[in-house]
CSV table of C-alpha atoms in Angstrom, one decimal:
chain,number,residue,atom,x,y,z
E,95,MET,CA,77.8,-78.2,136.6
E,96,ARG,CA,80.2,-76.2,134.0
E,97,ASN,CA,77.8,-73.5,134.2
E,98,SER,CA,78.2,-73.2,137.7
E,99,LYS,CA,82.0,-73.2,137.6
E,100,ASN,CA,81.8,-70.1,135.4
E,101,ARG,CA,79.8,-68.5,137.7
E,102,VAL,CA,82.1,-69.1,140.7
E,103,LYS,CA,84.9,-67.6,138.3
E,104,ILE,CA,82.9,-64.6,137.4
E,105,GLY,CA,82.0,-64.1,141.1
E,106,SER,CA,85.6,-64.3,142.2
E,107,PHE,CA,86.5,-61.9,139.4
E,108,HIS,CA,85.6,-59.2,142.3
E,109,VAL,CA,88.2,-60.5,144.4
E,110,THR,CA,90.9,-59.9,141.8
E,111,ALA,CA,90.3,-56.1,141.9
E,112,TYR,CA,93.4,-55.6,143.6
E,113,GLU,CA,95.2,-57.3,140.7
E,114,GLN,CA,93.2,-54.9,138.2
E,115,TYR,CA,94.3,-51.8,139.8
E,116,LYS,CA,98.1,-53.3,140.1
E,117,LEU,CA,97.5,-53.8,136.1
E,118,ILE,CA,96.1,-50.0,135.7
E,119,TYR,CA,99.0,-48.9,137.8
E,120,LEU,CA,101.7,-50.5,135.8
E,121,ALA,CA,99.9,-49.6,132.5
E,122,THR,CA,99.9,-45.8,133.5
E,123,LEU,CA,103.4,-46.2,134.5
E,124,LEU,CA,104.5,-47.7,130.9
E,125,VAL,CA,102.4,-44.7,129.3
E,126,LEU,CA,104.4,-42.2,131.5
E,127,LEU,CA,107.9,-43.8,130.8
E,128,ALA,CA,107.0,-43.9,126.9
E,129,PHE,CA,106.0,-40.1,127.1
E,130,ALA,CA,109.4,-39.5,129.0
E,131,TYR,CA,111.3,-41.6,126.4
E,132,THR,CA,109.8,-39.6,123.5
E,133,PHE,CA,110.5,-36.3,125.2
E,134,TYR,CA,114.0,-37.3,125.8
E,135,LEU,CA,114.6,-38.2,122.3
E,136,ALA,CA,113.2,-35.0,121.0
E,137,LYS,CA,115.7,-33.3,122.9
């Protein structure tokens, strides 16, 4: 029974693709902010 539950979790992982895009979007924003902060400190 636990194996079937794990399979359901893996299957529902595709449903959270929107959350994956949100995480990637936030990660890119953080990287851009870090670069801007370093350039600001360089000046």
